Coordinates of C-alpha atoms and ligand atoms in Angstrom, one line a residue:
M1137 CA 96.7 -11.0 -25.3
L1138 CA 97.2 -13.7 -27.8
R1139 CA 98.7 -13.9 -31.2
I1140 CA 97.8 -15.6 -34.5
T1141 CA 100.4 -15.8 -37.2
E1142 CA 99.9 -16.7 -40.9
L1143 CA 96.3 -16.2 -40.7
K1144 CA 95.2 -15.6 -44.8
L1145 CA 92.7 -14.5 -46.4
P1146 CA 91.7 -13.1 -49.5
L1147 CA 92.2 -9.3 -50.7
D1148 CA 88.6 -8.1 -50.7
H1149 CA 87.9 -9.4 -47.6
S1150 CA 86.1 -6.6 -45.3
E1151 CA 86.4 -6.5 -41.5
N1152 CA 83.3 -8.7 -40.5
Q1153 CA 85.5 -11.6 -42.5
L1154 CA 88.8 -11.0 -40.5
K1155 CA 86.8 -11.4 -37.4
S1156 CA 84.9 -14.4 -38.5
A1157 CA 88.7 -16.1 -39.5
I1158 CA 89.6 -15.4 -36.2
I1159 CA 87.0 -16.9 -34.3
Q1160 CA 86.8 -19.6 -36.8
R1161 CA 90.5 -20.3 -36.5
L1162 CA 90.9 -20.3 -32.7
G1163 CA 86.6 -22.1 -32.1
I1164 CA 85.6 -19.4 -29.8
N1165 CA 82.2 -17.8 -30.1
A1166 CA 82.2 -14.7 -30.9
G1167 CA 81.1 -13.3 -27.8
Q1168 CA 84.5 -14.6 -25.9
L1169 CA 86.6 -11.6 -28.9
K1170 CA 86.8 -8.6 -27.0
S1171 CA 89.2 -7.0 -29.7
H1172 CA 91.9 -7.9 -32.3
S1173 CA 94.7 -5.5 -33.6
I1174 CA 96.8 -6.0 -36.6
F1175 CA 100.6 -6.6 -35.5
R1176 CA 101.7 -7.3 -38.9
R1177 CA 100.1 -7.7 -42.7
G1178 CA 101.7 -8.5 -46.1
Y1179 CA 100.5 -10.0 -49.5
D1180 CA 101.0 -13.1 -51.1
A1181 CA 100.8 -12.6 -54.9
R1182 CA 102.4 -15.5 -56.6
K1183 CA 99.2 -16.2 -57.2
R1184 CA 98.3 -13.0 -59.5
D1185 CA 94.9 -14.0 -59.5
S1186 CA 94.1 -14.7 -55.9
I1187 CA 96.0 -12.6 -54.4
T1188 CA 96.0 -13.4 -50.8
L1189 CA 96.0 -10.6 -47.1
I1190 CA 98.5 -12.5 -44.4
Y1191 CA 98.3 -11.5 -40.9
T1192 CA 99.7 -11.4 -37.6
L1193 CA 96.9 -10.4 -35.7
D1194 CA 96.6 -9.9 -31.4
V1195 CA 94.1 -10.4 -30.5
E1196 CA 91.6 -10.6 -26.3
L1197 CA 89.9 -12.7 -25.6
E1198 CA 87.6 -14.1 -22.3
N1199 CA 89.1 -17.4 -21.0
E1200 CA 92.8 -16.7 -22.7
A1201 CA 94.5 -19.4 -20.6
V1202 CA 91.8 -22.0 -21.9
V1203 CA 92.0 -21.1 -25.2
L1204 CA 95.9 -21.1 -25.4
A1205 CA 96.2 -24.6 -23.8
R1206 CA 94.0 -25.8 -26.6
F1207 CA 96.5 -24.7 -28.7
R1208 CA 99.5 -25.7 -26.8
D1209 CA 101.4 -27.3 -30.1
D1210 CA 100.0 -25.0 -32.8
P1211 CA 103.2 -22.8 -33.3
H1212 CA 101.1 -19.6 -35.1
I1213 CA 99.2 -19.3 -31.9
A1214 CA 100.7 -17.7 -28.4
P1215 CA 101.3 -15.3 -26.3
T1216 CA 101.8 -11.9 -27.4
P1217 CA 105.0 -11.4 -27.2
D1218 CA 106.6 -7.7 -25.4
T1219 CA 107.7 -5.8 -28.3
R1220 CA 108.4 -2.6 -25.9
Y1221 CA 112.3 -1.5 -26.5
H1222 CA 114.1 -1.4 -22.8
P1223 CA 116.7 1.6 -22.8
V1224 CA 119.6 -0.3 -21.3
A1225 CA 121.2 2.3 -19.0
Q1226 CA 121.0 5.6 -17.1
A1227 CA 123.3 9.0 -17.3
P1228 CA 125.0 9.2 -13.9
Q1229 CA 124.3 12.6 -12.4
N1230 CA 127.5 13.6 -12.7
L1231 CA 128.4 13.2 -16.2
A1232 CA 132.1 14.3 -17.0
T1233 CA 131.7 14.8 -20.8
R1234 CA 129.2 14.8 -23.3
P1235 CA 129.4 12.3 -26.2
V1236 CA 129.1 13.7 -29.4
V1237 CA 127.8 12.2 -32.5
I1238 CA 128.9 13.1 -36.1
G1239 CA 126.0 13.1 -38.4
F1240 CA 122.3 13.6 -38.3
G1241 CA 121.1 10.9 -40.6
P1242 CA 118.8 8.2 -39.0
C1243 CA 121.9 6.8 -37.7
G1244 CA 123.3 9.6 -35.9
L1245 CA 119.6 10.4 -35.3
F1246 CA 118.8 7.4 -33.3
A1247 CA 122.2 7.4 -31.3
G1248 CA 121.5 11.2 -30.8
L1249 CA 117.6 10.3 -29.3
L1250 CA 118.6 7.4 -27.1
L1251 CA 122.1 9.3 -25.8
A1252 CA 119.4 11.5 -25.2
E1253 CA 116.9 9.8 -23.7
M1254 CA 119.0 7.7 -21.4
G1255 CA 120.0 11.5 -19.7
F1256 CA 123.6 11.5 -22.0
R1257 CA 123.1 15.0 -23.4
P1258 CA 124.9 14.4 -26.7
I1259 CA 126.9 16.6 -29.0
I1260 CA 125.3 16.1 -32.4
L1261 CA 127.1 17.9 -35.7
E1262 CA 126.2 17.4 -38.6
R1263 CA 127.8 19.2 -41.7
G1264 CA 124.9 20.2 -43.7
K1265 CA 122.1 22.2 -42.7
P1266 CA 118.9 22.0 -41.6
V1267 CA 116.3 20.1 -43.3
R1268 CA 113.9 23.1 -44.9
E1269 CA 117.0 24.9 -46.2
R1270 CA 119.0 21.7 -47.1
T1271 CA 115.5 20.8 -49.3
K1272 CA 116.0 24.1 -51.0
D1273 CA 119.4 23.8 -52.1
T1274 CA 119.1 20.3 -53.2
F1275 CA 116.3 21.7 -55.6
G1276 CA 118.9 23.9 -56.5
L1277 CA 121.0 21.5 -58.4
W1278 CA 118.0 19.4 -59.8
R1279 CA 116.6 22.3 -61.2
Q1280 CA 118.8 25.2 -62.0
R1281 CA 121.8 23.3 -61.4
E1282 CA 123.1 24.8 -58.7
F1283 CA 125.6 22.7 -56.9
N1284 CA 126.2 23.1 -52.7
P1285 CA 128.8 20.2 -51.6
E1286 CA 127.5 20.8 -48.2
S1287 CA 123.8 20.8 -48.7
N1288 CA 122.9 18.1 -51.3
V1289 CA 121.2 14.9 -51.0
Q1290 CA 123.3 13.4 -49.0
F1291 CA 124.4 16.0 -46.6
G1292 CA 122.0 17.8 -44.3
E1293 CA 119.9 17.3 -41.4
G1294 CA 117.6 14.0 -41.8
G1295 CA 121.0 12.8 -44.1
A1296 CA 120.9 10.2 -47.6
G1297 CA 117.5 8.7 -46.6
T1298 CA 115.8 12.7 -46.7
F1299 CA 115.0 12.5 -50.3
S1300 CA 113.7 8.7 -50.7
D1301 CA 111.2 6.4 -51.0
G1302 CA 111.3 6.0 -47.4
K1303 CA 111.3 2.1 -47.8
L1304 CA 111.9 0.7 -44.1
H1305 CA 111.7 -2.8 -44.1
T1306 CA 114.8 -5.1 -43.2
Q1307 CA 115.6 -8.1 -42.8
I1308 CA 117.3 -7.7 -39.7
K1309 CA 116.3 -10.1 -36.7
D1310 CA 115.1 -7.9 -33.9
P1311 CA 115.3 -10.0 -30.6
H1312 CA 115.5 -6.2 -28.4
H1313 CA 113.5 -4.4 -30.7
R1314 CA 115.3 -1.7 -31.4
G1315 CA 113.1 -2.1 -35.2
R1316 CA 110.0 -1.6 -33.4
K1317 CA 111.4 1.3 -31.4
V1318 CA 112.4 3.4 -34.7
L1319 CA 109.2 2.6 -36.2
T1320 CA 106.9 3.7 -33.1
E1321 CA 109.4 6.8 -32.9
F1322 CA 108.6 7.8 -36.7
V1323 CA 105.0 7.4 -35.6
K1324 CA 105.5 10.1 -33.0
A1325 CA 107.1 12.0 -35.4
G1326 CA 104.1 11.8 -37.5
A1327 CA 104.6 8.9 -39.8
P1328 CA 101.3 7.0 -40.9
T1329 CA 100.5 4.2 -38.3
E1330 CA 100.2 1.4 -41.0
I1331 CA 104.2 1.5 -41.0
L1332 CA 103.7 -0.2 -37.6
Y1333 CA 102.1 -3.0 -39.8
L1334 CA 103.0 -3.3 -43.1
S1335 CA 105.2 -6.3 -44.0
K1336 CA 107.2 -3.5 -46.3
P1337 CA 106.0 0.0 -44.9
H1338 CA 107.4 3.4 -46.8
I1339 CA 107.1 7.0 -46.0
G1340 CA 108.0 9.0 -48.9
T1341 CA 109.9 12.0 -49.2
F1342 CA 107.6 15.2 -47.8
R1343 CA 106.9 13.4 -44.9
L1344 CA 109.9 12.6 -43.9
V1345 CA 111.0 16.1 -43.8
S1346 CA 108.5 17.3 -40.7
M1347 CA 108.9 14.2 -38.9
I1348 CA 112.7 14.9 -38.8
E1349 CA 112.1 18.2 -37.2
E1350 CA 109.8 16.6 -34.8
M1351 CA 111.9 14.6 -33.9
R1352 CA 115.3 17.2 -33.4
G1353 CA 113.1 19.3 -31.2
T1354 CA 112.5 15.6 -29.1
I1355 CA 116.3 15.3 -28.6
E1356 CA 116.6 18.9 -28.0
A1357 CA 113.9 18.9 -25.2
L1358 CA 116.1 16.1 -24.0
G1359 CA 118.8 18.1 -23.4
G1360 CA 120.7 16.6 -26.5
E1361 CA 121.8 19.6 -28.6
I1362 CA 122.3 19.7 -32.9
R1363 CA 124.8 21.7 -33.9
F1364 CA 124.4 22.4 -38.4
Q1365 CA 126.9 23.8 -40.7
S1366 CA 129.5 21.9 -38.2
R1367 CA 131.8 20.0 -40.2
V1368 CA 134.4 17.6 -38.1
E1369 CA 137.9 18.3 -40.3
D1370 CA 139.8 15.9 -37.4
I1371 CA 139.4 13.9 -34.7
L1372 CA 141.7 14.4 -32.0
I1373 CA 143.8 11.3 -30.9
E1374 CA 145.7 10.7 -27.8
N1375 CA 147.5 7.2 -27.2
G1376 CA 145.3 5.4 -29.1
A1377 CA 142.2 7.5 -27.5
V1378 CA 140.1 10.1 -28.9
R1379 CA 139.8 13.1 -26.7
G1380 CA 138.0 15.2 -29.7
V1381 CA 137.0 16.9 -32.5
A1382 CA 137.6 19.6 -34.6
L1383 CA 135.4 21.6 -36.4
A1384 CA 136.1 23.4 -39.8
N1385 CA 135.2 26.6 -38.4
G1386 CA 138.3 26.4 -36.0
E1387 CA 136.6 25.2 -32.7
T1388 CA 137.5 22.0 -31.0
I1389 CA 134.8 20.0 -28.7
D1390 CA 136.6 17.6 -26.0
A1391 CA 135.2 14.1 -26.1
D1392 CA 136.0 10.7 -25.3
H1393 CA 133.0 8.8 -26.7
I1394 CA 132.8 9.9 -30.3
V1395 CA 129.7 7.7 -32.8
I1396 CA 131.1 8.7 -36.3
A1397 CA 127.7 8.2 -38.5
A1398 CA 129.1 10.3 -41.7
G1399 CA 127.2 8.1 -44.0
H1400 CA 128.6 6.4 -47.3
S1401 CA 129.5 9.7 -48.8
A1402 CA 131.7 11.2 -46.2
R1403 CA 135.3 10.5 -48.2
D1404 CA 136.7 13.7 -47.0
T1405 CA 135.9 12.3 -43.6
F1406 CA 137.1 9.1 -44.7
K1407 CA 140.5 10.6 -45.6
M1408 CA 141.0 12.1 -42.9
L1409 CA 140.1 9.0 -40.5
Y1410 CA 142.8 7.4 -42.7
E1411 CA 145.5 9.3 -42.6
R1412 CA 144.9 9.6 -38.5
G1413 CA 145.6 5.9 -38.2
V1414 CA 142.1 4.8 -37.7
Y1415 CA 142.0 1.1 -38.8
I1416 CA 139.8 0.7 -42.4
E1417 CA 139.1 -1.7 -44.6
P1418 CA 138.3 -1.7 -48.2
K1419 CA 134.8 -3.5 -48.5
P1420 CA 132.7 -4.3 -51.4
F1421 CA 129.4 -2.8 -53.1
S1422 CA 128.2 -2.1 -56.4
I1423 CA 128.0 -0.1 -59.3
G1424 CA 125.3 0.1 -62.0
F1425 CA 122.4 2.2 -63.9
R1426 CA 118.9 3.4 -62.7
I1427 CA 116.2 2.1 -65.2
E1428 CA 113.0 3.2 -65.2
H1429 CA 109.5 2.0 -66.8
P1430 CA 105.8 2.9 -66.8
Q1431 CA 104.7 2.0 -63.3
S1432 CA 101.7 0.6 -65.1
L1433 CA 104.0 -3.0 -66.8
I1434 CA 105.4 -3.5 -63.1
D1435 CA 101.3 -3.4 -61.9
R1436 CA 100.2 -5.4 -64.3
C1437 CA 102.8 -8.0 -64.4
R1438 CA 102.8 -8.6 -60.7
F1439 CA 99.0 -7.7 -59.5
G1440 CA 97.3 -8.7 -62.8
S1441 CA 93.9 -7.8 -62.7
Y1442 CA 95.0 -6.2 -59.3
A1443 CA 96.7 -3.6 -60.2
G1444 CA 95.7 -0.7 -58.5
H1445 CA 94.4 -2.2 -55.9
P1446 CA 94.5 0.3 -52.8
L1447 CA 95.5 -2.2 -50.1
L1448 CA 98.6 -3.4 -52.8
G1449 CA 99.4 0.0 -53.9
A1450 CA 101.9 0.7 -56.8
A1451 CA 103.7 -2.6 -57.0
D1452 CA 107.6 -3.7 -56.3
Y1453 CA 110.3 -5.6 -57.7
K1454 CA 113.3 -7.8 -56.4
L1455 CA 115.8 -8.8 -59.2
V1456 CA 118.7 -10.9 -59.1
H1457 CA 120.9 -12.6 -62.1
H1458 CA 124.3 -14.2 -61.7
C1459 CA 126.1 -13.9 -64.6
K1460 CA 128.3 -16.5 -66.8
N1461 CA 131.2 -13.9 -66.1
G1462 CA 131.1 -14.9 -62.7
R1463 CA 129.3 -11.6 -61.9
S1464 CA 125.7 -10.9 -60.1
V1465 CA 123.6 -8.4 -61.5
Y1466 CA 120.4 -7.5 -58.8
S1467 CA 117.9 -4.4 -58.6
F1468 CA 119.1 -2.1 -56.1
C1469 CA 116.4 0.4 -54.1
M1470 CA 113.6 -0.1 -56.4
C1471 CA 111.3 3.0 -56.1
P1472 CA 107.6 2.0 -57.3
G1473 CA 105.6 5.1 -58.8
G1474 CA 108.7 7.7 -58.3
T1475 CA 112.0 9.4 -59.6
V1476 CA 115.4 9.3 -60.3
V1477 CA 117.5 11.6 -58.8
A1478 CA 120.6 13.4 -59.2
A1479 CA 122.8 12.6 -55.9
T1480 CA 125.7 13.9 -56.0
S1481 CA 127.7 15.9 -53.0
E1482 CA 130.8 16.6 -55.2
P1483 CA 131.2 19.3 -57.8
G1484 CA 131.4 17.7 -61.2
Q1485 CA 130.0 14.3 -60.2
V1486 CA 127.0 12.7 -61.4
V1487 CA 125.1 10.0 -59.6
T1488 CA 122.0 8.6 -59.6
N1489 CA 119.3 7.5 -57.1
G1490 CA 115.3 6.8 -56.4
M1491 CA 112.9 8.8 -54.3
S1492 CA 108.9 8.6 -54.2
Q1493 CA 106.8 10.6 -52.2
Y1494 CA 103.9 8.9 -49.8
S1495 CA 101.3 8.4 -52.6
R1496 CA 103.9 6.7 -55.2
N1497 CA 101.8 7.9 -57.7
E1498 CA 104.6 9.0 -60.3
R1499 CA 103.8 7.5 -63.9
N1500 CA 107.6 5.6 -63.5
A1501 CA 108.8 2.8 -61.8
N1502 CA 112.3 3.1 -61.0
S1503 CA 115.6 1.1 -59.5
G1504 CA 119.5 0.9 -59.8
I1505 CA 119.8 -2.5 -61.9
V1506 CA 124.1 -2.8 -59.7
V1507 CA 126.6 -5.4 -60.5
G1508 CA 128.6 -6.5 -57.4
I1509 CA 132.0 -5.8 -57.0
T1510 CA 135.0 -6.7 -54.7
P1511 CA 138.2 -5.0 -53.5
D1512 CA 139.6 -7.3 -56.0
D1513 CA 138.3 -4.8 -58.4
Y1514 CA 140.2 -1.5 -56.8
P1515 CA 143.6 -3.1 -55.5
G1516 CA 145.9 -1.1 -53.8
Y1517 CA 144.7 0.5 -50.8
P1518 CA 141.7 0.8 -48.3
L1519 CA 140.0 4.3 -49.8
A1520 CA 140.8 2.9 -53.7
G1521 CA 137.1 1.8 -53.8
I1522 CA 136.3 5.9 -53.2
D1523 CA 138.6 6.7 -55.9
L1524 CA 136.4 3.9 -58.7
Q1525 CA 133.0 5.6 -57.6
R1526 CA 135.3 8.9 -58.0
E1527 CA 136.3 8.1 -61.2
L1528 CA 132.5 6.6 -62.6
E1529 CA 131.1 9.7 -61.2
K1530 CA 133.4 11.7 -63.1
R1531 CA 132.6 10.0 -66.3
A1532 CA 129.2 10.1 -65.8
F1533 CA 129.3 14.0 -65.3
E1534 CA 131.3 13.9 -69.1
L1535 CA 129.2 11.7 -70.7
G1536 CA 125.9 14.2 -69.8
G1537 CA 127.7 16.9 -71.3
G1538 CA 129.0 18.2 -68.3
T1539 CA 125.9 20.3 -66.7
Y1540 CA 124.8 17.8 -64.1
D1541 CA 122.6 16.2 -67.4
A1542 CA 122.9 12.6 -66.2
P1543 CA 124.2 9.9 -69.5
G1544 CA 121.2 7.9 -70.4
Q1545 CA 120.3 5.1 -72.9
L1546 CA 117.0 3.5 -74.2
V1547 CA 117.4 -0.3 -73.1
G1548 CA 116.6 -1.5 -76.6
D1549 CA 120.0 0.2 -77.6
F1550 CA 121.7 -0.4 -74.9
L1551 CA 121.5 -3.7 -75.7
A1552 CA 121.8 -3.8 -79.2
G1553 CA 125.2 -1.5 -78.9
R1554 CA 123.9 1.3 -80.4
P1555 CA 124.1 5.1 -79.5
S1556 CA 120.4 6.5 -78.6
T1557 CA 119.0 9.5 -80.1
G1558 CA 115.5 9.9 -78.5
F1559 CA 113.1 9.1 -76.2
G1560 CA 110.6 6.8 -76.9
S1561 CA 107.2 5.8 -74.7
V1562 CA 109.0 6.4 -71.7
Q1563 CA 109.8 10.1 -70.3
P1564 CA 112.8 9.5 -68.1
S1565 CA 112.1 11.6 -64.7
Y1566 CA 115.8 12.7 -63.8
T1567 CA 116.2 16.4 -63.4
P1568 CA 117.7 18.7 -64.7
G1569 CA 117.9 16.0 -67.7
V1570 CA 119.2 13.2 -69.3
H1571 CA 121.4 13.5 -72.4
L1572 CA 121.0 10.2 -74.4
G1573 CA 124.0 8.7 -75.9
D1574 CA 126.4 5.5 -75.1
L1575 CA 126.1 4.4 -71.9
S1576 CA 128.6 1.4 -72.9
K1577 CA 131.6 3.6 -71.5
A1578 CA 130.3 4.8 -68.3
L1579 CA 131.3 1.5 -66.7
P1580 CA 133.9 -1.2 -66.9
A1581 CA 133.5 -3.8 -69.3
Y1582 CA 133.0 -6.7 -66.8
A1583 CA 129.7 -4.4 -65.7
I1584 CA 128.6 -3.9 -69.5
E1585 CA 128.6 -7.2 -70.1
A1586 CA 126.7 -8.4 -66.7
I1587 CA 123.9 -5.8 -67.2
R1588 CA 123.3 -7.1 -71.0
E1589 CA 123.3 -10.4 -70.2
A1590 CA 121.0 -9.8 -66.9
L1591 CA 118.3 -7.6 -68.6
P1592 CA 117.2 -10.0 -71.1
A1593 CA 116.9 -12.4 -67.8
F1594 CA 115.1 -10.0 -66.1
D1595 CA 112.3 -9.6 -69.1
R1596 CA 111.6 -13.2 -69.1
K1597 CA 110.8 -12.6 -65.1
I1598 CA 108.9 -9.5 -66.0
P1599 CA 108.1 -9.1 -69.3
G1600 CA 109.0 -5.6 -71.0
F1601 CA 112.0 -5.4 -68.8
A1602 CA 114.0 -5.0 -71.3
M1603 CA 111.7 -3.1 -73.7
Q1604 CA 113.5 -1.0 -76.0
D1605 CA 112.1 2.2 -74.5
A1606 CA 112.9 1.8 -71.0
V1607 CA 115.4 4.1 -69.8
L1608 CA 118.9 3.7 -68.6
T1609 CA 120.6 6.5 -66.6
G1610 CA 123.7 6.1 -65.0
V1611 CA 125.6 6.0 -62.8
E1612 CA 125.2 4.4 -59.9
T1613 CA 127.9 4.0 -57.6
R1614 CA 126.5 5.3 -53.8
T1615 CA 124.7 1.7 -52.9
S1616 CA 126.7 1.5 -49.5
S1617 CA 129.7 2.0 -48.6
P1618 CA 132.8 1.7 -50.3
I1619 CA 135.0 1.5 -47.0
R1620 CA 134.8 -0.5 -43.3
I1621 CA 136.0 1.5 -39.6
K1622 CA 136.5 -2.2 -38.5
R1623 CA 134.9 -2.6 -35.0
N1624 CA 135.5 -4.7 -31.9
G1625 CA 132.2 -6.1 -30.0
D1626 CA 132.3 -3.9 -27.8
Y1627 CA 131.1 -1.1 -30.9
Q1628 CA 134.4 0.3 -30.4
S1629 CA 136.9 0.8 -33.5
L1630 CA 139.7 -1.7 -34.0
N1631 CA 142.6 0.6 -32.8
T1632 CA 141.1 3.9 -31.2
R1633 CA 139.2 3.2 -28.0
G1634 CA 136.0 5.9 -27.9
L1635 CA 135.5 5.8 -30.8
Y1636 CA 132.5 4.4 -32.3
P1637 CA 132.1 3.4 -36.1
A1638 CA 127.9 3.0 -36.8
G1639 CA 126.2 3.6 -39.6
E1640 CA 125.9 3.1 -43.5
G1641 CA 129.4 4.8 -43.3
A1642 CA 131.6 3.0 -41.2
G1643 CA 129.9 -0.1 -43.8
Y1644 CA 127.5 -1.5 -40.5
A1645 CA 124.4 -0.6 -42.4
G1646 CA 122.5 -0.4 -45.8
G1647 CA 118.7 1.4 -45.3
I1648 CA 117.3 3.9 -43.4
M1649 CA 116.1 1.0 -40.9
S1650 CA 119.6 -1.0 -40.4
A1651 CA 121.2 2.7 -40.2
A1652 CA 118.7 3.5 -37.0
I1653 CA 119.2 0.4 -35.4
D1654 CA 122.8 0.5 -35.5
G1655 CA 123.0 3.6 -34.4
I1656 CA 120.8 2.3 -31.4
K1657 CA 123.5 0.0 -30.9
A1658 CA 126.2 2.4 -31.0
A1659 CA 124.4 4.5 -28.0
E1660 CA 124.0 1.8 -26.3
A1661 CA 127.5 0.9 -26.4
V1662 CA 128.9 4.6 -25.6
A1663 CA 126.1 4.4 -22.3
L1664 CA 127.6 1.0 -20.9
N1665 CA 131.0 2.2 -21.5
I1666 CA 130.2 5.4 -19.6
I1667 CA 128.3 3.6 -16.6
G1668 CA 131.4 1.4 -16.7
K1669 CA 129.5 -1.5 -18.2
R1670 CA 130.5 -3.4 -21.1
K1671 CA 128.4 -4.1 -24.1
Ligands
FAD1996 P1 123.8 8.8 -43.8 O1 121.8 9.5 -43.9 O2 124.3 9.3 -45.1 O3 123.6 10.4 -42.8 C1 125.0 10.8 -42.4 C2 125.3 12.3 -42.5 O4 126.3 12.5 -41.8 C3 124.9 13.0 -43.2 O5 124.1 14.0 -42.8 C4 126.1 13.8 -43.7 O6 125.8 15.7 -43.8 C5 126.4 13.6 -42.3 N1 128.1 13.9 -42.2 C6 129.6 13.5 -43.2 N2 130.3 14.2 -42.6 C7 130.2 14.6 -41.6 C8 131.3 15.4 -40.8 N3 132.4 15.0 -41.2 N4 130.7 16.0 -39.8 C9 129.4 16.5 -39.5 N5 128.8 15.6 -40.5 C10 128.9 14.6 -41.1 N6 117.3 3.7 -47.7 C11 116.2 3.0 -47.4 O7 116.0 2.1 -46.9 N7 114.8 3.3 -47.9 C12 114.6 3.6 -49.1 O8 113.9 4.0 -49.7 C13 116.2 4.7 -49.9 N8 115.9 5.5 -50.3 C14 117.2 6.2 -50.3 C15 117.1 7.2 -51.7 C16 117.8 8.7 -52.3 C17 117.8 9.4 -53.0 C18 119.7 8.4 -51.1 C19 120.3 8.9 -51.0 C20 119.3 6.7 -50.1 C21 118.5 5.9 -49.8 N9 118.2 5.0 -48.8 C22 117.3 4.2 -49.1 C23 119.9 4.8 -48.3 C24 119.3 5.7 -47.0 O9 118.9 7.0 -47.0 C25 120.9 5.2 -46.0 O10 121.3 3.9 -46.1 C26 120.8 6.2 -44.6 O11 120.4 7.6 -44.6 C27 121.9 5.8 -44.2 O12 122.0 6.4 -43.1 P2 123.2 7.0 -41.9 O13 123.0 7.9 -40.9 O14 124.1 6.0 -41.4 O15 124.1 8.2 -43.0

């Protein structure tokens, strides 16, 4: 099999044109091409009126060696590499103790799956409920203002990414094919096969729910165990090494290997780890608002006359602006054709985020417009970033009227410095509701100043971005973890042996894919340690 990269075709090409392009590129006759499949398909929309598709293709040929020899010096034609993932270990027959994984988000799910596949029969502890029950609780906040602190957008089976856009792209280099492993497992669990080849794949919320249930079944069938409503309240440490965990229900579980994949909202868990002396340091994160525009505005700007083309789907964007006050403002977690969601995990607080369905056909585009901040903005002690998040989220709750409505403002009014009193052409999607007013008190002055400078700059890239009626809702504070639980090269905590900090909460991931990949790495490290090899 040979791999051809960077093969470009116009957006509206036929299957026959693709075949012809392969034949032409390789200088072969039609009979020599036995089969072809798409490994990757992206697009180049820099020229809106001539959008091209860019393919990476695997082709099976008669006389492959001869063709390959002809293209010896061509970097875009080479033998197809083996992209299968290979497990690093196999559990011994007499496994002394089972590894424990805390959290069943993407990181814990893949740590658990890999440990189970290698025969280590992990015990996975998740504070929230199974995904169907969790969905009801999450809708309880969105529809009835009833908040459950243990079962919500952040906590429960599937973790934070369950009610999301399910964007799966990552910039991570993948020499061991862990990313491919993640996508392959998702497809086995019911994701559309296109996620294997699209350059910007996404799944959407409803599919994720059934996929997660399917993957839970796989882990259990392999001897793993998943316990819901099992919040880890304490880590038992003796002589600098973990010995087990204590659950909120009083039960203790012995374990010498514990993966902590608790996500970025496990504030009580971080506090417990800090009090137990586990080494934690503060880390930069970002704060800001969600912004909503008509999706049609983004589609037109990105795709021109191709707006709405089925191969392109709803358009996304990625924006960044470096401000005069030294801050950077950027778009975060852009959700084409999606909704803004209430994403708090603590009572009396308001946090925004975004999600979508697979179809991405809601009327609004939304993204976080956030300002990067660093520990210099929240000095003091390692958990000070969490204190800042809480302060801003409580303030947002109050500015929203104390009913879980999000405080909001129209972009035109925000830029002009006047409170908003009524919506225009953009209806916000956040539920339970948006309480219009003045957002300038919702964030520190430097962040407001930076966002006020960035929006007109973004408007120069996407005309209409700073339109009067676009809606801002606040606050976006859970962009990434405000802490890092430092680990060594063997993935164990700097000062607590047997503790494997992993995923977004520990400061090693930012998104579904990177969290899942980090879960695989943590599982490999645990497995190698148990069988006596170093990672
Ligand atoms: P989490 O997913 O946060 O999982 C941690 C789990 O640990 C949770 O289930 C929690 O209940 C559990 N837990 C916490 N403390 C304890 C404890 N003490 N005991 C037991 N269990 C505990 N990323 C993308 O890549 N694409 C997207 O489109 C996208 N959209 C998003 C939309 C929303 C609304 C949100 C909230 C996030 C979105 N993200 C998206 C981010 C993505 O969800 C996270 O990066 C990812 O889920 C992090 O994975 P994780 O496993 O590290 O942590």
